[in-house]
């Protein structure tokens, strides 16, 4: 390993260490005192509940652990969006699990909580996976009710999805292990089966205090809506259990008896490890995403046996396309190439930029994968489409539109990994969040923005200086430098993987060595959904 590779590795491992440091704090939820209070009530934390529920030594792929990161500091924070969620295996069945975190503001729903829960339901619907809700929530966080209650993608959408998922034949199981209040009370009742824990689980539209204020009735919460009430009197719940462990054991029994469904039939053979050293993924990505590198070196450390069959290898060189296997699954890979190359005319092409020929090649390859029913994996490190008179006269917008059209209309599962830059329309063309990837992950090195920090800061600086001068203000060179530094710092913060993950622009920040696993688990999930629309490209300029 040379000096530059050593620097790259140190940088990537430092980014990964920073990620893990934040995760350690996030996983404490509301903090040690809140966890101790939970235990005093004979209640488990959401992470303890999930750990007990899933099969021993099985994979649990967490989704949205950074949700809400540094977003609600004035409110005391909302670690993981007040919900722990992901994809795991219960009684051998892959499923979605969503667990409210009562240690975070009593499990109340912040705006990001609603977005995260809707994302988990979306994953369940897109992949036809059973979903298990571990309910323990005080309902909407009232100080922010206007941002979570009335709109289309707000709290109420959860229950609309409950109804739609039921109609789609998706199994929904709700285990009520704590409070389930107000509108939230509809979630377990709209699930297929409802389980409750005696003494802690409760379901009601209004708690005892509100009942007293509204109708003058004196009643305790347990009598009003506890497990005995709802299993013996109202008939709302189906089962009651004295402990959480017994409740979770019964969830396992329900999952154990689910009937199987036809699979989509994506091709899979025996998995093989890459023949090239996977740990070298840390040293290939250049420090700060600032230099060129060969994307093939990344691909060959992700795919089985390091075998990558390139499509149109000598054409459109700034996007690599080809077939491979990941954990045995057949995949089509579309990846930005960061090397400076020559096109068929001998002209130099900058790495990470999408040119006419590379857009044309990638669109054709995506169509081929849809024709052959091969899932797509996008590896993003893109600075955007090529600009300038030569590209405009060659029809870059037209060729870019072809690629965007193909990505938007693709019906095979798409899984996106942002490993480096993800700027401007390049984010869209390479299947960013707006283009419905089944799953989208980021390496700690990822940067997502409309343009690079340097360019954006200089553009904003020019506008700001012009405004100041128009007001008659004098702007010195020192003033310009100070302004530029402030703008760069603010913009750079908004481009980080942490900022993106906090807002669920990506599902999770992953260790580069986990790339194979999350892709494999994603295709495994997608393989449950046999209902795929026919691929149709629509209208585009030729």
PDB file of N, CA, C and O in Angstrom, residues 272-281 284 293-310 313 320 323-326 331 333 335 337 339 379 419 443 512-513 515-516 519:
ATOM      1  N   UNK A 272     -20.209 -16.317  -3.686  1.00  0.00           N
ATOM      2  CA  UNK A 272     -18.752 -16.421  -3.615  1.00  0.00           C
ATOM      3  C   UNK A 272     -18.191 -15.075  -3.174  1.00  0.00           C
ATOM      4  O   UNK A 272     -18.672 -14.027  -3.618  1.00  0.00           O
ATOM      5  N   UNK A 273     -17.195 -15.092  -2.328  1.00  0.00           N
ATOM      6  CA  UNK A 273     -16.558 -13.857  -1.906  1.00  0.00           C
ATOM      7  C   UNK A 273     -15.762 -13.246  -3.063  1.00  0.00           C
ATOM      8  O   UNK A 273     -15.316 -13.968  -3.970  1.00  0.00           O
ATOM      9  N   UNK A 274     -15.580 -11.921  -3.049  1.00  0.00           N
ATOM     10  CA  UNK A 274     -14.708 -11.322  -4.064  1.00  0.00           C
ATOM     11  C   UNK A 274     -13.307 -11.912  -3.963  1.00  0.00           C
ATOM     12  O   UNK A 274     -12.821 -12.200  -2.865  1.00  0.00           O
ATOM     13  N   UNK A 275     -12.658 -12.109  -5.094  1.00  0.00           N
ATOM     14  CA  UNK A 275     -11.293 -12.642  -5.062  1.00  0.00           C
ATOM     15  C   UNK A 275     -10.293 -11.552  -4.689  1.00  0.00           C
ATOM     16  O   UNK A 275      -9.187 -11.843  -4.226  1.00  0.00           O
ATOM     17  N   UNK A 276     -10.677 -10.278  -4.852  1.00  0.00           N
ATOM     18  CA  UNK A 276      -9.820  -9.174  -4.434  1.00  0.00           C
ATOM     19  C   UNK A 276     -10.151  -8.797  -2.989  1.00  0.00           C
ATOM     20  O   UNK A 276     -11.294  -8.936  -2.544  1.00  0.00           O
ATOM     21  N   UNK A 277      -9.192  -8.316  -2.271  1.00  0.00           N
ATOM     22  CA  UNK A 277      -9.325  -8.042  -0.839  1.00  0.00           C
ATOM     23  C   UNK A 277     -10.365  -6.950  -0.573  1.00  0.00           C
ATOM     24  O   UNK A 277     -10.202  -5.806  -0.998  1.00  0.00           O
ATOM     25  N   UNK A 278     -11.431  -7.308   0.160  1.00  0.00           N
ATOM     26  CA  UNK A 278     -12.515  -6.365   0.417  1.00  0.00           C
ATOM     27  C   UNK A 278     -12.076  -5.193   1.287  1.00  0.00           C
ATOM     28  O   UNK A 278     -12.570  -4.066   1.139  1.00  0.00           O
ATOM     29  N   UNK A 279     -11.164  -5.411   2.202  1.00  0.00           N
ATOM     30  CA  UNK A 279     -10.700  -4.337   3.084  1.00  0.00           C
ATOM     31  C   UNK A 279     -10.066  -3.174   2.320  1.00  0.00           C
ATOM     32  O   UNK A 279      -9.968  -2.066   2.845  1.00  0.00           O
ATOM     33  N   UNK A 280      -9.661  -3.444   1.077  1.00  0.00           N
ATOM     34  CA  UNK A 280      -9.049  -2.396   0.271  1.00  0.00           C
ATOM     35  C   UNK A 280     -10.071  -1.351  -0.186  1.00  0.00           C
ATOM     36  O   UNK A 280      -9.703  -0.312  -0.725  1.00  0.00           O
ATOM     37  N   UNK A 281     -11.369  -1.624   0.053  1.00  0.00           N
ATOM     38  CA  UNK A 281     -12.389  -0.613  -0.229  1.00  0.00           C
ATOM     39  C   UNK A 281     -12.099   0.677   0.541  1.00  0.00           C
ATOM     40  O   UNK A 281     -12.415   1.777   0.089  1.00  0.00           O
ATOM     41  N   UNK A 284      -9.299   2.810  -1.516  1.00  0.00           N
ATOM     42  CA  UNK A 284      -9.484   3.189  -2.925  1.00  0.00           C
ATOM     43  C   UNK A 284     -10.133   4.561  -3.053  1.00  0.00           C
ATOM     44  O   UNK A 284      -9.711   5.392  -3.852  1.00  0.00           O
ATOM     45  N   UNK A 293     -10.120   7.920  -9.474  1.00  0.00           N
ATOM     46  CA  UNK A 293      -9.797   6.528  -9.162  1.00  0.00           C
ATOM     47  C   UNK A 293     -10.581   5.665 -10.137  1.00  0.00           C
ATOM     48  O   UNK A 293     -11.497   6.152 -10.827  1.00  0.00           O
ATOM     49  N   UNK A 294     -10.267   4.389 -10.184  1.00  0.00           N
ATOM     50  CA  UNK A 294     -10.938   3.475 -11.111  1.00  0.00           C
ATOM     51  C   UNK A 294     -12.094   2.773 -10.394  1.00  0.00           C
ATOM     52  O   UNK A 294     -11.864   1.981  -9.479  1.00  0.00           O
ATOM     53  N   UNK A 295     -13.321   3.096 -10.803  1.00  0.00           N
ATOM     54  CA  UNK A 295     -14.494   2.495 -10.172  1.00  0.00           C
ATOM     55  C   UNK A 295     -14.498   0.966 -10.294  1.00  0.00           C
ATOM     56  O   UNK A 295     -15.084   0.271  -9.466  1.00  0.00           O
ATOM     57  N   UNK A 296     -13.811   0.434 -11.299  1.00  0.00           N
ATOM     58  CA  UNK A 296     -13.746  -1.033 -11.423  1.00  0.00           C
ATOM     59  C   UNK A 296     -13.119  -1.658 -10.174  1.00  0.00           C
ATOM     60  O   UNK A 296     -13.476  -2.771  -9.787  1.00  0.00           O
ATOM     61  N   UNK A 297     -12.162  -0.935  -9.575  1.00  0.00           N
ATOM     62  CA  UNK A 297     -11.507  -1.452  -8.366  1.00  0.00           C
ATOM     63  C   UNK A 297     -12.499  -1.566  -7.206  1.00  0.00           C
ATOM     64  O   UNK A 297     -12.380  -2.468  -6.364  1.00  0.00           O
ATOM     65  N   UNK A 298     -13.482  -0.660  -7.154  1.00  0.00           N
ATOM     66  CA  UNK A 298     -14.551  -0.747  -6.149  1.00  0.00           C
ATOM     67  C   UNK A 298     -15.454  -1.932  -6.460  1.00  0.00           C
ATOM     68  O   UNK A 298     -15.736  -2.785  -5.604  1.00  0.00           O
ATOM     69  N   UNK A 299     -15.900  -1.987  -7.720  1.00  0.00           N
ATOM     70  CA  UNK A 299     -16.829  -3.043  -8.135  1.00  0.00           C
ATOM     71  C   UNK A 299     -16.232  -4.421  -7.877  1.00  0.00           C
ATOM     72  O   UNK A 299     -16.915  -5.327  -7.365  1.00  0.00           O
ATOM     73  N   UNK A 300     -14.967  -4.608  -8.207  1.00  0.00           N
ATOM     74  CA  UNK A 300     -14.338  -5.923  -8.091  1.00  0.00           C
ATOM     75  C   UNK A 300     -14.127  -6.360  -6.642  1.00  0.00           C
ATOM     76  O   UNK A 300     -13.783  -7.517  -6.390  1.00  0.00           O
ATOM     77  N   UNK A 301     -14.339  -5.458  -5.710  1.00  0.00           N
ATOM     78  CA  UNK A 301     -14.266  -5.817  -4.289  1.00  0.00           C
ATOM     79  C   UNK A 301     -15.650  -5.930  -3.646  1.00  0.00           C
ATOM     80  O   UNK A 301     -15.774  -6.131  -2.448  1.00  0.00           O
ATOM     81  N   UNK A 302     -16.675  -5.813  -4.479  1.00  0.00           N
ATOM     82  CA  UNK A 302     -18.063  -5.969  -4.029  1.00  0.00           C
ATOM     83  C   UNK A 302     -18.712  -7.204  -4.638  1.00  0.00           C
ATOM     84  O   UNK A 302     -19.482  -7.900  -3.992  1.00  0.00           O
ATOM     85  N   UNK A 303     -18.367  -7.509  -5.896  1.00  0.00           N
ATOM     86  CA  UNK A 303     -19.069  -8.581  -6.615  1.00  0.00           C
ATOM     87  C   UNK A 303     -18.415  -9.945  -6.385  1.00  0.00           C
ATOM     88  O   UNK A 303     -17.224 -10.039  -6.071  1.00  0.00           O
ATOM     89  N   UNK A 304     -19.208 -10.990  -6.544  1.00  0.00           N
ATOM     90  CA  UNK A 304     -18.739 -12.360  -6.354  1.00  0.00           C
ATOM     91  C   UNK A 304     -17.563 -12.666  -7.293  1.00  0.00           C
ATOM     92  O   UNK A 304     -17.629 -12.373  -8.500  1.00  0.00           O
ATOM     93  N   UNK A 305     -16.529 -13.265  -6.702  1.00  0.00           N
ATOM     94  CA  UNK A 305     -15.339 -13.698  -7.440  1.00  0.00           C
ATOM     95  C   UNK A 305     -14.677 -12.553  -8.206  1.00  0.00           C
ATOM     96  O   UNK A 305     -13.845 -12.793  -9.085  1.00  0.00           O
ATOM     97  N   UNK A 306     -15.054 -11.306  -7.888  1.00  0.00           N
ATOM     98  CA  UNK A 306     -14.524 -10.109  -8.569  1.00  0.00           C
ATOM     99  C   UNK A 306     -14.761 -10.152 -10.074  1.00  0.00           C
ATOM    100  O   UNK A 306     -14.000  -9.568 -10.857  1.00  0.00           O
ATOM    101  N   UNK A 307     -15.829 -10.839 -10.482  1.00  0.00           N
ATOM    102  CA  UNK A 307     -16.139 -10.977 -11.915  1.00  0.00           C
ATOM    103  C   UNK A 307     -17.185  -9.947 -12.327  1.00  0.00           C
ATOM    104  O   UNK A 307     -18.298  -9.921 -11.799  1.00  0.00           O
ATOM    105  N   UNK A 308     -16.815  -9.085 -13.284  1.00  0.00           N
ATOM    106  CA  UNK A 308     -17.687  -8.020 -13.767  1.00  0.00           C
ATOM    107  C   UNK A 308     -17.663  -8.048 -15.291  1.00  0.00           C
ATOM    108  O   UNK A 308     -16.632  -7.796 -15.914  1.00  0.00           O
ATOM    109  N   UNK A 309     -18.790  -8.407 -15.901  1.00  0.00           N
ATOM    110  CA  UNK A 309     -18.885  -8.513 -17.362  1.00  0.00           C
ATOM    111  C   UNK A 309     -19.387  -7.184 -17.922  1.00  0.00           C
ATOM    112  O   UNK A 309     -20.588  -6.892 -17.894  1.00  0.00           O
ATOM    113  N   UNK A 310     -18.452  -6.392 -18.443  1.00  0.00           N
ATOM    114  CA  UNK A 310     -18.802  -5.036 -18.870  1.00  0.00           C
ATOM    115  C   UNK A 310     -19.606  -5.019 -20.161  1.00  0.00           C
ATOM    116  O   UNK A 310     -19.349  -5.778 -21.098  1.00  0.00           O
ATOM    117  N   UNK A 313     -17.929  -1.742 -23.220  1.00  0.00           N
ATOM    118  CA  UNK A 313     -16.758  -1.329 -22.439  1.00  0.00           C
ATOM    119  C   UNK A 313     -16.034  -0.121 -23.035  1.00  0.00           C
ATOM    120  O   UNK A 313     -15.522   0.734 -22.309  1.00  0.00           O
ATOM    121  N   UNK A 320     -19.831   3.082 -16.079  1.00  0.00           N
ATOM    122  CA  UNK A 320     -19.577   1.652 -16.275  1.00  0.00           C
ATOM    123  C   UNK A 320     -20.896   0.905 -16.130  1.00  0.00           C
ATOM    124  O   UNK A 320     -21.654   1.143 -15.183  1.00  0.00           O
ATOM    125  N   UNK A 323     -22.767  -6.800 -15.939  1.00  0.00           N
ATOM    126  CA  UNK A 323     -23.457  -7.836 -15.167  1.00  0.00           C
ATOM    127  C   UNK A 323     -22.491  -8.466 -14.168  1.00  0.00           C
ATOM    128  O   UNK A 323     -21.295  -8.597 -14.427  1.00  0.00           O
ATOM    129  N   UNK A 324     -23.040  -8.850 -13.028  1.00  0.00           N
ATOM    130  CA  UNK A 324     -22.227  -9.495 -11.991  1.00  0.00           C
ATOM    131  C   UNK A 324     -23.162 -10.257 -11.063  1.00  0.00           C
ATOM    132  O   UNK A 324     -24.377 -10.328 -11.284  1.00  0.00           O
ATOM    133  N   UNK A 325     -22.587 -10.834 -10.020  1.00  0.00           N
ATOM    134  CA  UNK A 325     -23.376 -11.445  -8.952  1.00  0.00           C
ATOM    135  C   UNK A 325     -22.916 -10.857  -7.615  1.00  0.00           C
ATOM    136  O   UNK A 325     -21.728 -10.601  -7.426  1.00  0.00           O
ATOM    137  N   UNK A 326     -23.880 -10.672  -6.726  1.00  0.00           N
ATOM    138  CA  UNK A 326     -23.580 -10.214  -5.367  1.00  0.00           C
ATOM    139  C   UNK A 326     -24.283 -11.155  -4.400  1.00  0.00           C
ATOM    140  O   UNK A 326     -25.511 -11.278  -4.443  1.00  0.00           O
ATOM    141  N   UNK A 331     -27.060  -9.337 -10.843  1.00  0.00           N
ATOM    142  CA  UNK A 331     -27.347  -7.903 -10.806  1.00  0.00           C
ATOM    143  C   UNK A 331     -26.798  -7.232 -12.055  1.00  0.00           C
ATOM    144  O   UNK A 331     -25.843  -7.710 -12.673  1.00  0.00           O
ATOM    145  N   UNK A 333     -25.095  -3.626 -12.915  1.00  0.00           N
ATOM    146  CA  UNK A 333     -24.464  -2.514 -12.197  1.00  0.00           C
ATOM    147  C   UNK A 333     -24.313  -1.307 -13.121  1.00  0.00           C
ATOM    148  O   UNK A 333     -23.841  -1.438 -14.260  1.00  0.00           O
ATOM    149  N   UNK A 335     -22.516   2.362 -12.773  1.00  0.00           N
ATOM    150  CA  UNK A 335     -21.607   3.045 -11.847  1.00  0.00           C
ATOM    151  C   UNK A 335     -20.872   4.179 -12.546  1.00  0.00           C
ATOM    152  O   UNK A 335     -20.434   4.034 -13.689  1.00  0.00           O
ATOM    153  N   UNK A 337     -17.800   6.404 -13.447  1.00  0.00           N
ATOM    154  CA  UNK A 337     -16.352   6.177 -13.544  1.00  0.00           C
ATOM    155  C   UNK A 337     -15.625   7.491 -13.313  1.00  0.00           C
ATOM    156  O   UNK A 337     -15.897   8.482 -13.996  1.00  0.00           O
ATOM    157  N   UNK A 339     -12.263   8.008 -13.513  1.00  0.00           N
ATOM    158  CA  UNK A 339     -11.036   8.194 -14.281  1.00  0.00           C
ATOM    159  C   UNK A 339     -11.250   9.188 -15.413  1.00  0.00           C
ATOM    160  O   UNK A 339     -12.347   9.291 -15.977  1.00  0.00           O
ATOM    161  N   UNK A 379     -24.133   2.638  -8.362  1.00  0.00           N
ATOM    162  CA  UNK A 379     -23.037   3.100  -7.512  1.00  0.00           C
ATOM    163  C   UNK A 379     -22.746   4.542  -7.894  1.00  0.00           C
ATOM    164  O   UNK A 379     -22.194   4.825  -8.960  1.00  0.00           O
ATOM    165  N   UNK A 419     -21.509   6.379  -2.875  1.00  0.00           N
ATOM    166  CA  UNK A 419     -20.198   6.145  -2.274  1.00  0.00           C
ATOM    167  C   UNK A 419     -19.352   7.413  -2.241  1.00  0.00           C
ATOM    168  O   UNK A 419     -18.421   7.522  -1.448  1.00  0.00           O
ATOM    169  N   UNK A 443     -22.251   5.545   1.869  1.00  0.00           N
ATOM    170  CA  UNK A 443     -21.006   5.373   2.602  1.00  0.00           C
ATOM    171  C   UNK A 443     -20.774   6.651   3.418  1.00  0.00           C
ATOM    172  O   UNK A 443     -21.333   7.710   3.076  1.00  0.00           O
ATOM    173  N   UNK A 512     -18.488   0.553   4.218  1.00  0.00           N
ATOM    174  CA  UNK A 512     -18.278   0.022   2.862  1.00  0.00           C
ATOM    175  C   UNK A 512     -18.248  -1.509   2.817  1.00  0.00           C
ATOM    176  O   UNK A 512     -18.701  -2.114   1.836  1.00  0.00           O
ATOM    177  N   UNK A 513     -17.744  -2.149   3.891  1.00  0.00           N
ATOM    178  CA  UNK A 513     -17.681  -3.622   3.903  1.00  0.00           C
ATOM    179  C   UNK A 513     -19.063  -4.259   4.035  1.00  0.00           C
ATOM    180  O   UNK A 513     -19.199  -5.464   3.840  1.00  0.00           O
ATOM    181  N   UNK A 515     -21.587  -3.341   2.120  1.00  0.00           N
ATOM    182  CA  UNK A 515     -22.277  -3.075   0.853  1.00  0.00           C
ATOM    183  C   UNK A 515     -22.878  -4.341   0.254  1.00  0.00           C
ATOM    184  O   UNK A 515     -24.038  -4.361  -0.175  1.00  0.00           O
ATOM    185  N   UNK A 516     -22.086  -5.418   0.212  1.00  0.00           N
ATOM    186  CA  UNK A 516     -22.601  -6.677  -0.345  1.00  0.00           C
ATOM    187  C   UNK A 516     -23.832  -7.154   0.424  1.00  0.00           C
ATOM    188  O   UNK A 516     -24.834  -7.589  -0.168  1.00  0.00           O
ATOM    189  N   UNK A 519     -27.092  -5.013  -0.168  1.00  0.00           N
ATOM    190  CA  UNK A 519     -27.625  -5.261  -1.514  1.00  0.00           C
ATOM    191  C   UNK A 519     -28.315  -6.613  -1.561  1.00  0.00           C
ATOM    192  O   UNK A 519     -29.429  -6.751  -2.083  1.00  0.00           O
TER     193      UNK A 519
END
